[in-house]
């Protein structure tokens, strides 16, 4: 196992299923299935991956299935993605063919101050540094 200081990313393979929350200080690549909330610096989700829970990341590139809210500074939703849940973003790219059922909301300070009730619905996740 690599030490934390030498690790630049973590990979959860397609044969892996996890029940529980994941907090990673490194970048995270998920090909398996996760039942729980995910907090990381950068998330890359493979096409066969399934996430059931909230996602919070600085950057996220989603290609699989997500059932839960997503909060990301930079979010890319690829055409193979199927997302059910609200999406909070600063910068957003969606490929033609992606499926999203939920609301999109741009994250900015005025929206956060004006809508505390919406923020209460978001999962409380902390990105590890």
PDB file of C-alpha atoms in Angstrom:
ATOM      1  CA  UNK A   1       0.000   0.000   0.000  1.00  0.00           C
ATOM      2  CA  UNK A   2       1.388   3.390  -0.989  1.00  0.00           C
ATOM      3  CA  UNK A   3       1.841   6.013   1.684  1.00  0.00           C
ATOM      4  CA  UNK A   4      -0.550   8.951   1.701  1.00  0.00           C
ATOM      5  CA  UNK A   5       2.146  11.433   0.707  1.00  0.00           C
ATOM      6  CA  UNK A   6       3.095   9.437  -2.420  1.00  0.00           C
ATOM      7  CA  UNK A   7      -0.461   8.712  -3.565  1.00  0.00           C
ATOM      8  CA  UNK A   8      -1.851  10.981  -6.266  1.00  0.00           C
ATOM      9  CA  UNK A   9      -5.109   9.088  -6.838  1.00  0.00           C
ATOM     10  CA  UNK A  10      -7.146   6.159  -5.562  1.00  0.00           C
ATOM     11  CA  UNK A  11      -8.973   3.648  -7.755  1.00  0.00           C
ATOM     12  CA  UNK A  12     -12.037   1.593  -6.849  1.00  0.00           C
ATOM     13  CA  UNK A  13     -12.213  -1.179  -9.438  1.00  0.00           C
ATOM     14  CA  UNK A  14     -15.309  -2.483 -11.208  1.00  0.00           C
ATOM     15  CA  UNK A  15     -15.387  -5.604  -8.996  1.00  0.00           C
ATOM     16  CA  UNK A  16     -15.632  -3.498  -5.811  1.00  0.00           C
ATOM     17  CA  UNK A  17     -18.880  -2.641  -3.989  1.00  0.00           C
ATOM     18  CA  UNK A  18     -18.716  -0.325  -0.970  1.00  0.00           C
ATOM     19  CA  UNK A  19     -21.409   0.504   1.587  1.00  0.00           C
ATOM     20  CA  UNK A  20     -20.412   3.577   3.560  1.00  0.00           C
ATOM     21  CA  UNK A  21     -19.164   7.111   3.095  1.00  0.00           C
ATOM     22  CA  UNK A  22     -15.885   7.814   1.318  1.00  0.00           C
ATOM     23  CA  UNK A  23     -13.640  10.778   2.117  1.00  0.00           C
ATOM     24  CA  UNK A  24     -10.461  11.060   0.064  1.00  0.00           C
ATOM     25  CA  UNK A  25      -7.797  13.745   0.105  1.00  0.00           C
ATOM     26  CA  UNK A  26      -6.472  12.440  -3.210  1.00  0.00           C
ATOM     27  CA  UNK A  27      -8.209  12.214  -6.558  1.00  0.00           C
ATOM     28  CA  UNK A  28     -10.645   9.320  -6.808  1.00  0.00           C
ATOM     29  CA  UNK A  29     -11.525   7.077  -9.770  1.00  0.00           C
ATOM     30  CA  UNK A  30     -14.575   4.842  -9.290  1.00  0.00           C
ATOM     31  CA  UNK A  31     -15.541   1.979 -11.580  1.00  0.00           C
ATOM     32  CA  UNK A  32     -17.406  -0.085  -8.957  1.00  0.00           C
ATOM     33  CA  UNK A  33     -20.500   0.686  -6.907  1.00  0.00           C
ATOM     34  CA  UNK A  34     -20.745   2.912  -3.841  1.00  0.00           C
ATOM     35  CA  UNK A  35     -23.688   3.186  -1.451  1.00  0.00           C
ATOM     36  CA  UNK A  36     -22.845   6.270   0.587  1.00  0.00           C
ATOM     37  CA  UNK A  37     -21.674   9.861   0.304  1.00  0.00           C
ATOM     38  CA  UNK A  38     -18.416  10.717  -1.463  1.00  0.00           C
ATOM     39  CA  UNK A  39     -16.181  13.707  -0.707  1.00  0.00           C
ATOM     40  CA  UNK A  40     -12.921  14.167  -2.602  1.00  0.00           C
ATOM     41  CA  UNK A  41     -10.803  16.668  -4.469  1.00  0.00           C
ATOM     42  CA  UNK A  42     -11.395  15.243  -7.933  1.00  0.00           C
ATOM     43  CA  UNK A  43     -13.774  12.444  -8.960  1.00  0.00           C
ATOM     44  CA  UNK A  44     -13.743  10.441 -12.170  1.00  0.00           C
ATOM     45  CA  UNK A  45     -16.622   7.979 -12.529  1.00  0.00           C
ATOM     46  CA  UNK A  46     -16.496   5.133 -15.049  1.00  0.00           C
ATOM     47  CA  UNK A  47     -19.419   4.191 -17.302  1.00  0.00           C
ATOM     48  CA  UNK A  48     -20.228   0.999 -15.354  1.00  0.00           C
ATOM     49  CA  UNK A  49     -20.091   2.691 -11.948  1.00  0.00           C
ATOM     50  CA  UNK A  50     -23.103   3.315  -9.701  1.00  0.00           C
ATOM     51  CA  UNK A  51     -23.132   5.841  -6.853  1.00  0.00           C
ATOM     52  CA  UNK A  52     -26.091   5.996  -4.469  1.00  0.00           C
ATOM     53  CA  UNK A  53     -25.501   9.006  -2.248  1.00  0.00           C
ATOM     54  CA  UNK A  54     -24.312  12.578  -2.350  1.00  0.00           C
ATOM     55  CA  UNK A  55     -21.165  13.627  -4.203  1.00  0.00           C
ATOM     56  CA  UNK A  56     -19.037  16.638  -3.256  1.00  0.00           C
ATOM     57  CA  UNK A  57     -15.859  17.372  -5.201  1.00  0.00           C
ATOM     58  CA  UNK A  58     -13.861  20.291  -6.548  1.00  0.00           C
ATOM     59  CA  UNK A  59     -13.969  18.682  -9.997  1.00  0.00           C
ATOM     60  CA  UNK A  60     -16.082  15.749 -11.161  1.00  0.00           C
ATOM     61  CA  UNK A  61     -16.290  13.863 -14.451  1.00  0.00           C
ATOM     62  CA  UNK A  62     -19.319  11.569 -14.368  1.00  0.00           C
ATOM     63  CA  UNK A  63     -20.012   8.782 -16.861  1.00  0.00           C
ATOM     64  CA  UNK A  64     -22.049   6.257 -14.841  1.00  0.00           C
ATOM     65  CA  UNK A  65     -25.186   6.297 -12.687  1.00  0.00           C
ATOM     66  CA  UNK A  66     -25.599   8.673  -9.731  1.00  0.00           C
ATOM     67  CA  UNK A  67     -28.652   8.620  -7.440  1.00  0.00           C
ATOM     68  CA  UNK A  68     -28.104  11.620  -5.166  1.00  0.00           C
ATOM     69  CA  UNK A  69     -27.180  15.280  -5.176  1.00  0.00           C
ATOM     70  CA  UNK A  70     -23.932  16.485  -6.726  1.00  0.00           C
ATOM     71  CA  UNK A  71     -21.927  19.543  -5.675  1.00  0.00           C
ATOM     72  CA  UNK A  72     -18.853  20.437  -7.719  1.00  0.00           C
ATOM     73  CA  UNK A  73     -16.920  23.525  -8.705  1.00  0.00           C
ATOM     74  CA  UNK A  74     -16.237  22.095 -12.188  1.00  0.00           C
ATOM     75  CA  UNK A  75     -18.631  19.385 -13.371  1.00  0.00           C
ATOM     76  CA  UNK A  76     -18.553  17.390 -16.599  1.00  0.00           C
ATOM     77  CA  UNK A  77     -21.470  15.056 -17.306  1.00  0.00           C
ATOM     78  CA  UNK A  78     -20.666  12.633 -20.121  1.00  0.00           C
ATOM     79  CA  UNK A  79     -23.231  11.200 -22.563  1.00  0.00           C
ATOM     80  CA  UNK A  80     -23.302   7.808 -20.818  1.00  0.00           C
ATOM     81  CA  UNK A  81     -24.252   9.370 -17.437  1.00  0.00           C
ATOM     82  CA  UNK A  82     -27.627   8.845 -15.764  1.00  0.00           C
ATOM     83  CA  UNK A  83     -28.136  11.224 -12.841  1.00  0.00           C
ATOM     84  CA  UNK A  84     -31.131  11.412 -10.517  1.00  0.00           C
ATOM     85  CA  UNK A  85     -30.738  14.280  -8.066  1.00  0.00           C
ATOM     86  CA  UNK A  86     -30.044  17.971  -7.783  1.00  0.00           C
ATOM     87  CA  UNK A  87     -26.837  19.376  -9.263  1.00  0.00           C
ATOM     88  CA  UNK A  88     -24.954  22.336  -7.743  1.00  0.00           C
ATOM     89  CA  UNK A  89     -22.056  23.676  -9.824  1.00  0.00           C
ATOM     90  CA  UNK A  90     -19.829  26.641 -10.647  1.00  0.00           C
ATOM     91  CA  UNK A  91     -18.911  25.491 -14.180  1.00  0.00           C
ATOM     92  CA  UNK A  92     -20.931  22.855 -16.043  1.00  0.00           C
ATOM     93  CA  UNK A  93     -20.457  20.829 -19.226  1.00  0.00           C
ATOM     94  CA  UNK A  94     -23.043  18.277 -20.380  1.00  0.00           C
ATOM     95  CA  UNK A  95     -22.549  16.037 -23.388  1.00  0.00           C
ATOM     96  CA  UNK A  96     -25.497  15.449 -25.682  1.00  0.00           C
ATOM     97  CA  UNK A  97     -27.269  12.246 -24.632  1.00  0.00           C
ATOM     98  CA  UNK A  98     -26.647  12.522 -20.873  1.00  0.00           C
ATOM     99  CA  UNK A  99     -29.734  11.900 -18.724  1.00  0.00           C
ATOM    100  CA  UNK A 100     -30.355  14.131 -15.701  1.00  0.00           C
ATOM    101  CA  UNK A 101     -33.505  14.164 -13.576  1.00  0.00           C
ATOM    102  CA  UNK A 102     -33.252  16.924 -11.006  1.00  0.00           C
ATOM    103  CA  UNK A 103     -32.638  20.623 -10.633  1.00  0.00           C
ATOM    104  CA  UNK A 104     -29.552  22.523 -11.698  1.00  0.00           C
ATOM    105  CA  UNK A 105     -28.414  25.384  -9.479  1.00  0.00           C
ATOM    106  CA  UNK A 106     -25.382  27.585  -9.992  1.00  0.00           C
ATOM    107  CA  UNK A 107     -23.370  27.890  -6.779  1.00  0.00           C
ATOM    108  CA  UNK A 108     -22.707  31.497  -5.912  1.00  0.00           C
ATOM    109  CA  UNK A 109     -22.630  33.386  -2.651  1.00  0.00           C
ATOM    110  CA  UNK A 110     -25.852  35.332  -3.251  1.00  0.00           C
ATOM    111  CA  UNK A 111     -27.827  32.122  -3.890  1.00  0.00           C
ATOM    112  CA  UNK A 112     -26.400  30.508  -0.739  1.00  0.00           C
ATOM    113  CA  UNK A 113     -27.353  33.501   1.386  1.00  0.00           C
ATOM    114  CA  UNK A 114     -30.841  33.806  -0.138  1.00  0.00           C
ATOM    115  CA  UNK A 115     -31.784  30.124   0.049  1.00  0.00           C
ATOM    116  CA  UNK A 116     -30.743  28.538   3.357  1.00  0.00           C
ATOM    117  CA  UNK A 117     -33.614  26.019   3.092  1.00  0.00           C
ATOM    118  CA  UNK A 118     -32.125  24.594  -0.106  1.00  0.00           C
ATOM    119  CA  UNK A 119     -28.724  24.298   1.551  1.00  0.00           C
ATOM    120  CA  UNK A 120     -30.260  22.292   4.397  1.00  0.00           C
ATOM    121  CA  UNK A 121     -31.350  19.634   1.877  1.00  0.00           C
ATOM    122  CA  UNK A 122     -27.770  19.218   0.597  1.00  0.00           C
ATOM    123  CA  UNK A 123     -25.732  16.489   2.267  1.00  0.00           C
ATOM    124  CA  UNK A 124     -23.135  17.801   4.682  1.00  0.00           C
ATOM    125  CA  UNK A 125     -19.813  16.652   3.239  1.00  0.00           C
ATOM    126  CA  UNK A 126     -16.354  17.959   3.957  1.00  0.00           C
ATOM    127  CA  UNK A 127     -13.570  17.650   1.388  1.00  0.00           C
ATOM    128  CA  UNK A 128     -10.406  16.422   3.066  1.00  0.00           C
ATOM    129  CA  UNK A 129      -7.241  18.403   2.302  1.00  0.00           C
TER     130      UNK A 129
END
